Coordinates of C-alpha atoms in Angstrom, one line a residue:
Chain A
M2 CA 36.3 4.9 4.2
H3 CA 39.7 6.6 4.0
F4 CA 41.2 4.2 6.4
S5 CA 40.1 1.0 4.6
F6 CA 43.7 -0.2 4.4
L7 CA 43.8 0.0 8.2
A8 CA 40.4 -1.5 8.6
A9 CA 41.5 -4.5 6.7
R10 CA 43.8 -5.5 9.5
K11 CA 41.2 -5.3 12.2
T12 CA 39.7 -8.5 13.6
P13 CA 36.0 -8.7 14.0
W14 CA 36.4 -8.5 17.8
E15 CA 38.3 -5.3 17.5
I16 CA 35.6 -3.8 15.3
I17 CA 32.9 -4.9 17.7
G18 CA 34.9 -3.5 20.6
E19 CA 35.2 0.0 18.8
N20 CA 31.5 -0.1 17.9
F21 CA 30.4 -0.9 21.4
T22 CA 32.6 1.8 22.7
L23 CA 30.8 4.3 20.5
L24 CA 27.5 2.7 21.6
A25 CA 28.3 3.1 25.2
F26 CA 29.5 6.6 24.7
A27 CA 26.4 7.6 22.8
L28 CA 24.1 6.1 25.4
L29 CA 26.0 7.8 28.3
A30 CA 26.0 11.1 26.5
F31 CA 22.3 10.9 25.8
G32 CA 21.5 9.9 29.4
G33 CA 23.9 12.4 30.8
V34 CA 22.4 15.4 28.9
L35 CA 18.9 14.4 30.0
V36 CA 19.9 14.1 33.6
L37 CA 21.7 17.4 33.4
L38 CA 18.8 19.1 31.7
F39 CA 16.3 17.9 34.3
L40 CA 18.6 18.9 37.2
I41 CA 19.1 22.4 35.9
A42 CA 15.5 22.9 34.8
G43 CA 14.1 21.4 38.0
R44 CA 16.0 23.9 40.0
A45 CA 15.1 26.8 37.8
N46 CA 12.4 29.2 39.1
V47 CA 8.8 28.8 38.1
R48 CA 8.9 31.4 35.4
A49 CA 12.0 30.0 33.7
Q50 CA 10.4 26.6 33.8
E51 CA 7.5 27.9 31.8
W52 CA 9.6 28.3 28.7
L53 CA 12.3 25.7 29.6
K54 CA 9.6 23.0 29.4
Y55 CA 9.0 23.7 25.7
L56 CA 12.7 23.7 25.0
V57 CA 13.3 20.3 26.7
F58 CA 10.1 18.4 25.9
L59 CA 8.9 19.7 22.6
V60 CA 11.7 21.3 20.6
P61 CA 14.0 18.3 20.1
A62 CA 11.3 16.2 18.5
L63 CA 10.0 19.1 16.4
L64 CA 13.5 20.0 15.2
L65 CA 14.2 16.4 14.2
L66 CA 10.9 16.2 12.3
L67 CA 11.6 19.5 10.6
V68 CA 15.1 18.6 9.5
G69 CA 14.5 14.9 8.9
L70 CA 11.1 14.8 7.3
I71 CA 9.8 18.2 6.2
Y72 CA 13.0 19.6 4.8
P73 CA 13.8 16.4 2.8
T74 CA 10.3 16.2 1.4
I75 CA 10.6 19.7 0.0
R76 CA 14.1 19.1 -1.2
T77 CA 13.1 15.8 -3.0
I78 CA 10.3 17.7 -4.8
I79 CA 12.9 20.2 -6.1
L80 CA 15.4 17.4 -7.0
S81 CA 12.7 15.6 -9.0
F82 CA 12.7 18.6 -11.4
M83 CA 16.5 18.5 -11.8
D84 CA 19.0 16.4 -13.7
A85 CA 21.0 13.4 -12.5
K86 CA 23.6 15.4 -10.6
S87 CA 21.1 18.0 -9.3
E88 CA 22.7 20.8 -11.3
N89 CA 20.2 22.0 -13.9
F90 CA 16.5 22.2 -13.9
V91 CA 14.9 19.9 -16.5
G92 CA 11.2 20.6 -15.9
F93 CA 9.0 17.6 -16.1
D94 CA 11.6 15.4 -17.9
N95 CA 12.0 12.9 -15.1
Y96 CA 8.2 12.4 -14.8
V97 CA 7.9 12.1 -18.6
W98 CA 10.7 9.5 -18.4
A99 CA 8.8 7.6 -15.7
F100 CA 5.6 7.4 -17.7
T101 CA 7.1 6.6 -21.1
I102 CA 10.0 4.3 -20.7
P103 CA 8.6 0.7 -21.1
E104 CA 10.8 -0.6 -18.3
I105 CA 9.4 1.9 -15.8
L106 CA 5.9 1.4 -17.1
I107 CA 6.3 -2.3 -16.1
V108 CA 7.5 -1.1 -12.7
L109 CA 4.4 1.0 -12.3
R110 CA 2.1 -1.8 -13.5
N111 CA 3.7 -4.2 -11.0
T112 CA 3.3 -1.8 -8.2
A113 CA -0.4 -1.4 -9.1
I114 CA -0.8 -5.2 -9.0
W115 CA 0.9 -5.4 -5.6
V116 CA -1.3 -2.6 -4.2
F117 CA -4.4 -4.2 -5.4
L118 CA -3.8 -7.8 -4.5
V119 CA -1.8 -7.7 -1.3
P120 CA -4.4 -5.8 0.8
F121 CA -7.3 -7.6 -0.7
A122 CA -5.8 -11.1 -0.2
S123 CA -4.3 -10.6 3.3
T124 CA -7.4 -8.8 4.7
S125 CA -9.8 -11.5 3.3
I126 CA -7.7 -14.4 4.6
G127 CA -7.1 -12.5 7.9
L128 CA -10.8 -11.8 8.2
A129 CA -11.8 -15.4 7.6
I130 CA -9.4 -16.7 10.2
A131 CA -10.5 -14.1 12.7
Y132 CA -14.1 -15.1 12.1
M133 CA -13.3 -18.9 12.3
T134 CA -11.4 -18.6 15.5
D135 CA -13.7 -16.0 17.1
R136 CA -15.7 -18.5 19.0
M137 CA -13.0 -21.1 19.3
K138 CA -12.0 -22.2 22.8
R139 CA -8.3 -22.0 22.4
P140 CA -7.3 -20.1 19.3
T141 CA -3.9 -18.9 20.7
V142 CA -1.7 -21.4 19.0
I143 CA -3.3 -21.0 15.6
K144 CA -3.2 -17.2 15.9
S145 CA 0.4 -17.2 17.1
L146 CA 1.5 -19.3 14.1
I147 CA -0.2 -17.2 11.5
F148 CA 1.0 -14.0 13.3
M149 CA 4.6 -15.2 13.4
P150 CA 5.7 -13.9 10.0
M151 CA 5.2 -10.4 11.4
A152 CA 8.3 -10.9 13.5
I153 CA 10.4 -12.0 10.6
S154 CA 12.3 -9.5 8.5
F155 CA 11.4 -9.1 4.9
V156 CA 14.9 -10.3 4.1
G157 CA 14.4 -13.4 6.2
A158 CA 11.1 -14.0 4.5
G159 CA 12.8 -13.6 1.1
V160 CA 15.3 -16.3 2.0
I161 CA 12.5 -18.6 3.4
W162 CA 10.5 -18.3 0.2
R163 CA 13.4 -18.5 -2.2
F164 CA 13.9 -21.9 -0.7
V165 CA 10.3 -22.8 -1.2
Y166 CA 10.4 -21.7 -4.8
Y167 CA 13.8 -23.1 -5.5
F168 CA 14.0 -24.8 -9.0
E169 CA 16.4 -27.5 -10.0
P170 CA 17.1 -27.1 -13.8
N171 CA 19.0 -30.5 -13.9
E172 CA 16.4 -33.2 -14.2
N173 CA 18.8 -35.9 -12.8
R174 CA 19.2 -34.0 -9.5
P175 CA 16.6 -34.1 -6.8
D176 CA 14.2 -31.2 -6.2
L177 CA 15.0 -29.1 -3.1
G178 CA 12.2 -26.7 -3.5
L179 CA 8.9 -27.5 -1.9
L180 CA 6.7 -26.0 -4.7
S181 CA 8.4 -27.9 -7.4
T182 CA 8.0 -31.1 -5.5
I183 CA 4.3 -30.5 -4.8
V184 CA 3.7 -29.6 -8.5
K185 CA 5.5 -32.8 -9.6
S186 CA 3.6 -35.0 -7.1
F187 CA 0.4 -33.8 -8.8
G188 CA 1.8 -34.7 -12.1
G189 CA 2.7 -31.2 -13.3
T190 CA 6.0 -29.9 -14.7
P191 CA 7.7 -27.4 -12.4
N192 CA 9.0 -24.1 -14.0
N193 CA 11.7 -21.8 -12.9
W194 CA 9.2 -19.9 -10.8
M195 CA 11.2 -16.7 -10.4
L196 CA 11.9 -16.2 -14.1
E197 CA 8.5 -16.3 -15.9
A198 CA 6.7 -13.0 -16.0
P199 CA 4.0 -12.2 -15.1
W200 CA 3.6 -15.2 -12.8
N201 CA 6.8 -14.4 -10.8
T202 CA 5.2 -11.2 -9.6
F203 CA 2.4 -13.3 -8.1
F204 CA 4.8 -15.6 -6.4
L205 CA 6.5 -12.5 -4.8
I206 CA 3.1 -11.2 -3.7
V207 CA 2.4 -14.5 -1.9
V208 CA 5.3 -13.6 0.4
M209 CA 3.9 -10.2 1.3
V210 CA 0.4 -11.7 1.9
W211 CA 2.0 -14.4 4.1
I212 CA 3.5 -11.6 6.2
Q213 CA 0.5 -9.2 6.4
T214 CA -2.3 -11.7 7.0
G215 CA -1.3 -12.1 10.6
F216 CA -1.5 -8.4 11.1
A217 CA -5.0 -8.2 9.5
M218 CA -6.2 -11.2 11.6
V219 CA -5.0 -9.9 14.9
V220 CA -6.5 -6.4 14.5
L221 CA -9.8 -7.6 13.0
S222 CA -10.1 -10.3 15.6
A223 CA -9.8 -7.7 18.3
A224 CA -12.5 -5.6 16.6
M225 CA -14.8 -8.7 16.4
K226 CA -14.4 -9.2 20.2
N227 CA -15.9 -5.7 20.6
V228 CA -19.0 -6.5 18.7
P229 CA -21.7 -6.9 21.5
D230 CA -22.8 -10.4 22.1
E231 CA -26.5 -9.3 22.3
I232 CA -26.4 -8.2 18.7
V233 CA -25.0 -11.4 17.4
E234 CA -27.4 -13.4 19.5
A235 CA -30.3 -11.3 18.4
A236 CA -29.3 -12.1 14.8
M237 CA -29.1 -15.8 15.7
L238 CA -32.5 -15.8 17.3
D239 CA -33.9 -14.1 14.1
G240 CA -32.5 -17.2 12.3
A241 CA -29.9 -15.4 10.3
S242 CA -27.5 -18.0 8.7
P243 CA -23.8 -17.8 9.7
L244 CA -22.9 -16.3 6.4
N245 CA -25.7 -13.8 6.5
R246 CA -24.7 -12.9 10.0
F247 CA -21.2 -12.4 8.9
F248 CA -22.1 -10.0 6.1
R249 CA -25.0 -8.2 7.8
V250 CA -23.9 -8.0 11.3
T251 CA -20.2 -8.5 11.8
M252 CA -18.9 -6.8 8.7
P253 CA -20.7 -3.5 9.3
M254 CA -19.8 -3.5 12.9
I255 CA -16.1 -3.7 12.2
R256 CA -16.1 -1.5 9.1
A257 CA -13.9 1.2 10.5
T258 CA -11.3 -1.3 11.5
L259 CA -11.4 -2.9 8.1
V260 CA -10.7 0.5 6.5
V261 CA -7.7 1.0 8.9
V262 CA -6.3 -2.5 8.2
L263 CA -6.7 -2.1 4.4
T264 CA -5.0 1.3 4.3
T265 CA -2.2 0.2 6.6
I266 CA -1.5 -2.7 4.3
I267 CA -1.8 -0.6 1.2
I268 CA 0.8 1.9 2.5
A269 CA 3.1 -0.9 3.6
T270 CA 2.7 -2.6 0.1
L271 CA 3.5 0.6 -1.8
K272 CA 6.8 0.9 0.1
V273 CA 7.7 -2.8 -0.4
F274 CA 11.4 -3.1 -1.3
D275 CA 13.2 -5.8 0.6
I276 CA 11.2 -8.7 -0.7
V277 CA 11.7 -7.9 -4.4
R278 CA 15.4 -7.0 -3.8
T279 CA 16.2 -10.3 -2.0
M280 CA 14.1 -12.6 -4.2
T281 CA 14.7 -11.4 -7.8
G282 CA 16.7 -8.1 -7.4
G283 CA 14.0 -6.5 -9.4
N284 CA 14.9 -8.5 -12.5
F285 CA 12.7 -10.6 -14.8
Q286 CA 10.0 -7.9 -14.9
T287 CA 9.3 -8.1 -11.2
N288 CA 10.4 -4.6 -10.2
V289 CA 8.4 -2.2 -8.1
I290 CA 8.6 1.6 -7.5
A291 CA 10.4 1.5 -4.1
N292 CA 13.1 -0.8 -5.5
E293 CA 13.5 1.1 -8.8
M294 CA 13.8 4.3 -6.8
Y295 CA 16.7 2.7 -4.8
S296 CA 18.4 1.5 -8.0
Q297 CA 18.0 4.9 -9.8
A298 CA 19.3 6.9 -6.8
F299 CA 22.0 4.7 -5.5
R300 CA 23.1 2.5 -8.3
Q301 CA 22.7 4.8 -11.3
M302 CA 23.4 7.8 -9.0
N303 CA 20.6 9.6 -10.8
Y304 CA 19.0 11.8 -8.1
G305 CA 16.5 13.3 -10.6
T306 CA 14.7 10.1 -11.6
G307 CA 15.2 8.7 -8.2
S308 CA 13.4 11.6 -6.6
A309 CA 10.7 11.6 -9.3
L310 CA 9.9 8.0 -8.4
A311 CA 9.8 8.8 -4.7
I312 CA 7.3 11.6 -5.4
I313 CA 5.2 9.3 -7.5
L314 CA 5.1 6.9 -4.6
F315 CA 4.1 9.8 -2.2
V316 CA 1.3 11.0 -4.6
A317 CA 0.0 7.4 -4.7
I318 CA -0.3 7.4 -0.9
I319 CA -2.1 10.7 -0.6
P320 CA -5.6 9.5 -1.8
V321 CA -5.4 6.6 0.7
I322 CA -4.8 8.9 3.5
I323 CA -7.6 11.3 2.5
Y324 CA -10.0 8.5 2.3
N325 CA -8.9 7.1 5.6
V326 CA -9.3 10.4 7.4
R327 CA -12.7 11.0 5.9
Q328 CA -13.8 7.6 6.8
L329 CA -12.7 8.1 10.4
R330 CA -14.5 11.4 10.6
L331 CA -17.6 9.8 9.2
E332 CA -17.5 7.1 11.9
R333 CA -17.0 9.7 14.6
T334 CA -20.0 11.8 13.5
E335 CA -22.2 8.7 13.2
R336 CA -21.7 8.0 16.9
Chain B
M19 CA -35.5 -18.6 29.6
A20 CA -34.8 -22.3 29.3
T21 CA -36.3 -22.4 25.8
V22 CA -34.2 -19.4 24.7
Q23 CA -31.1 -21.1 26.0
T24 CA -31.7 -24.4 24.1
L25 CA -32.6 -22.4 21.0
R26 CA -29.3 -20.6 21.4
A27 CA -27.4 -23.8 21.9
K28 CA -29.1 -25.3 18.8
K29 CA -28.1 -22.3 16.7
R30 CA -24.6 -22.4 17.9
A31 CA -24.3 -26.1 17.1
K32 CA -25.5 -25.4 13.6
D33 CA -23.1 -22.5 13.2
I34 CA -20.5 -23.7 10.7
F35 CA -18.1 -21.1 11.7
S36 CA -17.7 -22.5 15.2
S37 CA -18.0 -26.1 14.1
P38 CA -15.1 -28.6 14.1
F39 CA -15.0 -28.0 10.4
A40 CA -14.0 -24.3 10.9
S41 CA -11.5 -25.3 13.5
A42 CA -9.9 -27.8 11.1
A43 CA -9.8 -25.2 8.4
A44 CA -8.1 -22.7 10.7
W45 CA -5.6 -25.3 11.8
I46 CA -4.8 -26.2 8.2
I47 CA -4.1 -22.5 7.3
A48 CA -1.9 -22.2 10.4
V49 CA 0.1 -25.3 9.4
V50 CA 0.4 -24.0 5.8
W51 CA 1.6 -20.6 7.2
T52 CA 4.3 -22.3 9.3
V53 CA 5.7 -24.9 6.9
P54 CA 8.0 -22.5 4.9
T55 CA 9.7 -21.2 8.2
F56 CA 9.8 -24.7 9.5
G57 CA 11.5 -25.9 6.3
L58 CA 14.2 -23.3 6.7
L59 CA 14.8 -24.3 10.3
V60 CA 15.0 -28.0 9.4
S61 CA 17.4 -27.3 6.6
S62 CA 19.7 -25.2 8.6
I63 CA 20.4 -28.2 11.0
R64 CA 21.1 -30.8 8.2
P65 CA 24.6 -31.5 7.1
D66 CA 25.4 -29.7 3.8
T67 CA 25.7 -32.9 1.9
D68 CA 22.1 -33.7 2.8
I69 CA 20.8 -30.2 2.1
N70 CA 22.1 -30.4 -1.5
A71 CA 21.1 -34.0 -2.0
S72 CA 17.4 -34.0 -1.0
G73 CA 14.5 -31.8 0.0
W74 CA 14.3 -30.8 3.7
W75 CA 11.3 -33.1 4.3
N76 CA 13.6 -36.0 3.8
F77 CA 15.1 -35.1 7.2
F78 CA 12.3 -37.1 8.8
V79 CA 13.5 -40.2 6.9
Q80 CA 17.2 -39.6 7.5
P81 CA 17.4 -37.5 10.6
N82 CA 21.1 -36.3 10.5
I83 CA 21.6 -33.3 12.7
S84 CA 24.7 -31.0 12.3
F85 CA 25.4 -27.6 13.6
E86 CA 28.3 -27.2 11.2
N87 CA 26.3 -24.7 9.1
Y88 CA 25.9 -22.4 12.0
Q89 CA 29.6 -22.8 12.9
K90 CA 30.5 -21.9 9.3
V91 CA 28.3 -18.9 8.8
L92 CA 28.8 -17.4 12.2
F93 CA 32.6 -17.8 12.7
E94 CA 34.2 -18.4 9.3
G95 CA 35.1 -15.3 7.3
T96 CA 37.7 -13.1 5.9
T97 CA 38.5 -9.4 6.4
T98 CA 36.5 -8.5 3.3
N99 CA 33.7 -10.9 4.1
P100 CA 33.5 -10.8 7.9
P101 CA 31.8 -13.7 9.8
L102 CA 28.1 -13.2 10.6
F103 CA 28.7 -12.8 14.4
Q104 CA 30.2 -9.4 13.7
F105 CA 27.0 -8.4 11.9
F106 CA 25.0 -9.8 14.9
F107 CA 26.7 -7.3 17.2
N108 CA 26.3 -4.6 14.6
S109 CA 22.5 -5.2 14.6
L110 CA 22.6 -4.9 18.4
A111 CA 24.6 -1.7 18.3
V112 CA 22.2 -0.3 15.6
T113 CA 19.0 -1.4 17.5
I114 CA 19.6 -0.3 21.2
P115 CA 20.0 3.4 20.6
A116 CA 17.5 3.4 17.7
V117 CA 14.9 2.2 20.1
I118 CA 15.9 4.3 23.2
F119 CA 16.3 7.7 21.4
P120 CA 13.0 7.9 19.6
I121 CA 10.9 6.6 22.6
T122 CA 12.5 9.1 24.9
L123 CA 11.9 12.1 22.5
A124 CA 8.4 10.8 21.7
V125 CA 7.4 10.5 25.4
F126 CA 8.6 14.1 25.9
A127 CA 6.7 15.4 22.9
A128 CA 3.6 13.5 23.7
Y129 CA 3.6 14.9 27.2
A130 CA 4.0 18.4 25.9
L131 CA 1.3 18.0 23.3
A132 CA -1.1 16.4 25.8
W133 CA -0.6 18.7 28.9
F134 CA 0.9 22.0 27.9
D135 CA -1.5 24.7 27.0
F136 CA -0.2 26.7 24.0
K137 CA -1.5 28.1 20.8
G138 CA -1.4 25.8 17.8
R139 CA -1.2 22.6 19.8
D140 CA -3.8 20.7 17.9
F141 CA -2.3 21.9 14.6
L142 CA 1.1 20.5 15.7
F143 CA -0.4 17.2 16.8
F144 CA -2.3 16.7 13.5
G145 CA 0.8 17.8 11.6
I146 CA 2.9 15.1 13.3
F147 CA 0.1 12.5 12.8
A148 CA 0.1 13.4 9.1
L149 CA 3.9 13.0 8.8
Q150 CA 3.4 9.2 9.4
V151 CA 2.6 8.8 5.8
V152 CA 5.8 10.4 4.4
P153 CA 7.5 7.4 2.8
L154 CA 11.1 6.7 3.9
Q155 CA 12.1 6.8 0.2
L156 CA 11.1 10.5 0.0
T157 CA 13.7 11.5 2.5
L158 CA 16.7 9.3 1.6
I159 CA 18.6 11.5 -0.8
P160 CA 18.4 14.8 1.0
L161 CA 19.0 13.2 4.4
L162 CA 22.1 11.3 3.1
Q163 CA 23.4 14.6 1.6
L164 CA 22.8 16.3 4.9
F165 CA 24.9 13.7 6.8
A166 CA 27.6 13.8 4.2
K167 CA 27.9 17.5 3.5
G168 CA 25.9 19.4 6.1
L169 CA 23.3 21.9 5.1
V170 CA 24.4 25.0 3.2
I171 CA 22.0 27.5 1.8
G172 CA 23.7 30.0 -0.4
D173 CA 26.9 30.8 1.5
T174 CA 25.5 30.3 5.0
T175 CA 26.3 27.0 6.6
I176 CA 23.3 26.0 8.7
I177 CA 24.5 22.6 9.7
P178 CA 28.2 21.8 9.2
D179 CA 29.6 18.6 7.7
L180 CA 29.9 16.5 10.9
G181 CA 32.0 13.8 9.4
I182 CA 29.9 11.0 10.8
T183 CA 29.3 9.1 7.5
G184 CA 30.2 5.4 7.8
T185 CA 29.5 5.4 11.6
Y186 CA 26.3 4.3 13.4
I187 CA 25.3 7.9 14.1
P188 CA 23.4 8.5 10.8
I189 CA 21.6 5.2 11.2
W190 CA 20.5 6.0 14.7
I191 CA 19.4 9.6 13.8
A192 CA 17.5 8.3 10.7
H193 CA 15.7 5.6 12.7
T194 CA 14.8 8.1 15.4
I195 CA 13.3 10.5 12.8
F196 CA 11.3 7.9 11.0
A197 CA 9.9 6.5 14.3
L198 CA 8.9 9.8 15.9
P199 CA 5.5 10.4 14.2
L200 CA 3.9 7.1 15.1
A201 CA 5.6 7.0 18.5
V202 CA 4.3 10.5 19.4
F203 CA 0.9 9.6 18.2
L204 CA 0.6 6.3 20.1
L205 CA 2.1 7.7 23.4
H206 CA -0.1 10.9 23.1
N207 CA -3.2 8.7 22.9
F208 CA -2.1 7.1 26.1
I209 CA -0.7 10.0 28.0
S210 CA -3.7 12.2 27.3
Q211 CA -5.9 9.6 29.1
I212 CA -4.1 10.2 32.4
P213 CA -6.8 11.5 34.8
K214 CA -6.8 15.3 35.0
E215 CA -7.3 15.3 38.7
L216 CA -4.0 13.5 39.2
I217 CA -2.1 16.2 37.3
E218 CA -4.1 19.0 39.0
A219 CA -3.4 17.5 42.5
A220 CA 0.3 17.4 41.7
R221 CA 0.3 20.9 40.5
V222 CA -1.5 22.2 43.6
D223 CA 1.3 20.4 45.6
G224 CA 3.8 22.6 43.8
A225 CA 5.1 20.2 41.1
G226 CA 6.5 22.0 38.1
P227 CA 6.4 20.6 34.6
F228 CA 9.6 18.6 35.2
T229 CA 8.7 17.1 38.5
L230 CA 5.3 16.2 37.1
F231 CA 6.9 14.3 34.3
T232 CA 9.3 12.3 36.4
K233 CA 6.9 11.7 39.2
I234 CA 3.6 11.1 37.4
I235 CA 3.7 10.9 33.6
L236 CA 6.7 8.6 33.2
P237 CA 5.7 6.0 35.8
L238 CA 2.1 5.9 34.4
S239 CA 3.1 5.5 30.8
V240 CA 5.3 2.4 31.3
P241 CA 2.8 0.0 29.7
A242 CA 2.5 2.3 26.5
I243 CA 6.3 2.6 26.4
A244 CA 6.7 -1.1 26.7
S245 CA 4.3 -1.8 23.8
F246 CA 6.0 0.7 21.5
L247 CA 9.5 -0.6 22.6
I248 CA 8.7 -4.0 21.2
F249 CA 7.3 -2.5 18.1
Q250 CA 10.3 -0.3 17.4
F251 CA 12.7 -3.1 18.3
L252 CA 11.2 -5.4 15.7
W253 CA 11.1 -2.6 13.1
V254 CA 14.7 -1.6 13.6
W255 CA 16.1 -5.1 13.9
N256 CA 14.3 -6.2 10.7
D257 CA 14.9 -3.1 8.7
L258 CA 17.0 -3.3 5.5
L259 CA 16.6 0.1 3.7
V260 CA 17.9 2.4 6.5
G261 CA 20.8 0.1 7.3
L262 CA 21.7 -0.2 3.7
T263 CA 21.5 3.5 2.8
F264 CA 22.6 5.2 5.9
G265 CA 25.3 2.6 6.7
A266 CA 27.1 4.0 3.6
G267 CA 28.1 0.5 2.6
S268 CA 30.5 0.0 5.5
K269 CA 30.7 -3.6 6.6
E270 CA 31.8 -2.4 10.0
V271 CA 28.4 -1.0 10.8
A272 CA 26.0 -2.9 8.5
P273 CA 23.3 -4.8 10.4
M274 CA 22.6 -8.5 9.8
T275 CA 19.8 -7.9 7.3
V276 CA 22.2 -6.1 5.0
R277 CA 24.6 -9.0 5.2
I278 CA 22.0 -11.7 4.5
A279 CA 20.6 -9.7 1.5
E280 CA 24.2 -9.6 0.2
M281 CA 24.6 -13.3 0.8
V282 CA 21.5 -13.9 -1.3
G283 CA 22.9 -11.8 -4.1
T284 CA 26.3 -13.5 -4.4
R285 CA 26.2 -16.9 -6.1
G286 CA 29.0 -18.2 -4.0
S287 CA 27.0 -18.9 -0.8
G288 CA 25.1 -22.2 -0.9
W289 CA 21.8 -23.0 0.9
E290 CA 23.6 -24.5 3.9
V291 CA 25.1 -21.1 4.9
L292 CA 22.1 -19.1 3.8
T293 CA 19.5 -21.1 5.8
A294 CA 21.6 -21.0 8.9
G295 CA 22.4 -17.3 8.4
A296 CA 18.8 -16.4 7.9
F297 CA 17.8 -18.2 11.0
V298 CA 20.4 -16.5 13.1
S299 CA 18.9 -13.1 11.9
M300 CA 15.4 -14.3 12.8
I301 CA 16.1 -15.9 16.2
V302 CA 16.1 -12.7 18.4
P303 CA 12.9 -11.1 17.0
L304 CA 11.2 -14.5 17.2
I305 CA 12.2 -14.8 20.9
V306 CA 11.0 -11.3 21.6
F307 CA 7.8 -11.9 19.6
F308 CA 6.8 -15.2 21.5
A309 CA 7.8 -13.9 24.9
L310 CA 6.1 -10.5 24.6
Q311 CA 3.4 -11.2 22.1
R312 CA 0.7 -9.8 24.3
Y313 CA 2.4 -6.4 24.6
F314 CA 3.2 -6.3 20.9
V315 CA -0.5 -6.9 20.1
R316 CA -1.5 -4.2 22.5
G317 CA 0.8 -1.7 20.7
L318 CA -0.5 -2.8 17.3
L319 CA -4.1 -2.3 18.4
A320 CA -3.4 1.0 20.0
G321 CA -2.3 2.1 16.5
S322 CA -5.0 0.5 14.4
V323 CA -8.2 0.3 16.3
K324 CA -9.0 3.9 17.0
G325 CA -12.1 5.5 18.7

């Protein structure tokens, strides 16, 4: 930072060169330390190895988790009760702020809409595709195509869908956006999709559903493969209709997996940040907690409100986890 | 038997979910799912005059191909707005250690938790499992302060200011920390399944905990490591939040996602550069994904379909 006047003179290749020197150094140092540790520890006597093994194998990970996850969590809880610069305690002010300011209430409402719609939509669509392709001879191509968005970054997905939603305000110019063109071809009038609340939130949700459906499909499809053929065939012989079979046989058999898929997507959705940031920047009443937390902490430089929002996010996740663990335990005892 | 078989065949033929109708529906969904990405790809190879004059589907009427957009976004730039190829290398420099470090530490910890006998082992394992749910956002402010100022409680300095802000080191460490809980959990599931007889036999032959690790545990966990490697690679390469916050706004370390997000925000860059840029950022994960999809799915399932 201090050397920005020097940095300005560097060419990209020089920067890349320096960066890769650091990279090589870091990798060599990491590998070197490991080799050294194993050489020393391997030669140590049996008794020394008994405690050395904990030091080498367990302590590094535990230390990182302690400093990197547990300490920050406690610290954020404390910060959420302090003012913007973390100097004075302000009690519950930051939480009162979060639940009274209309702007933040919209943020909370939007997050609730996301958390309700995304898991429901992606799991339903994923489930439907998994069931439709379950007995297909060659489902690989279909599955790969639907699964592909999982490999794309949320930022990349944001650009892809901005292009789909692009709106041309000038009537004399051709439409570049796919959605506007489709709406026009059906005789409708396109809107500026990203501006009109509350519909813009739903357009953003489509992007997340687009990404998560592949995940739901792959996991549920694997669970369906585990449903024994005999049970399905017995239901067939009993004359159960396909829909009946789906709801009475397949669904109960994969219930545990359904819960895991739903909760995984709920947690991912609660933390969604990149999509909103790339597509609307959180403007036009589309903001969600994770993005507002970033804005409060790193734009407004208010660590108090930023931390309070992070804690609200965390508290929202806790019931999901409790439910998930209980469900898992239930499944285990049933068996 | 014959009657049962014909009955089965009949039922199956009637089954709307395995009928051509279902296949057609699945195909339609697959096509709908692909069109947005396909549109971006098509746009990126059209000349900029075409992109701004008509929708990408017109490419099939006027197929003009040009790689100028890629040339422009990858290699044209200023010192304040470096060309995208610099960010491509930044992404590589972020990703390689951010994949290697957590996997190494996680294999170590998973081995310890699976095969060392000590008090509180289960408690530690469940504790680490529970840490998976801590949202990244919760740790951002304290961790950033830690990297910038060190850790001082009262007058005692526990961790000094290391002066590493603005380098890759905070990004690497942050990614390592955030990956550990899931990595330990997945690898523990795998490593604890290694047959006990194998471990006992090696112990009888005089192998200590370190020899055991290098001779038995490590070679046998290669499939699980490979699965998690792909998982972690895609996660780090596609991440925005960690790169944005722990990169401290430095363009010299920012990964591609940060640059693309910035390009979206500035009004100056037109579709021609943005589509090409976005595709450059997607190409590596897409190759990894299509080449190693089977392993990726395996890793995903190990994490989701439990017991």
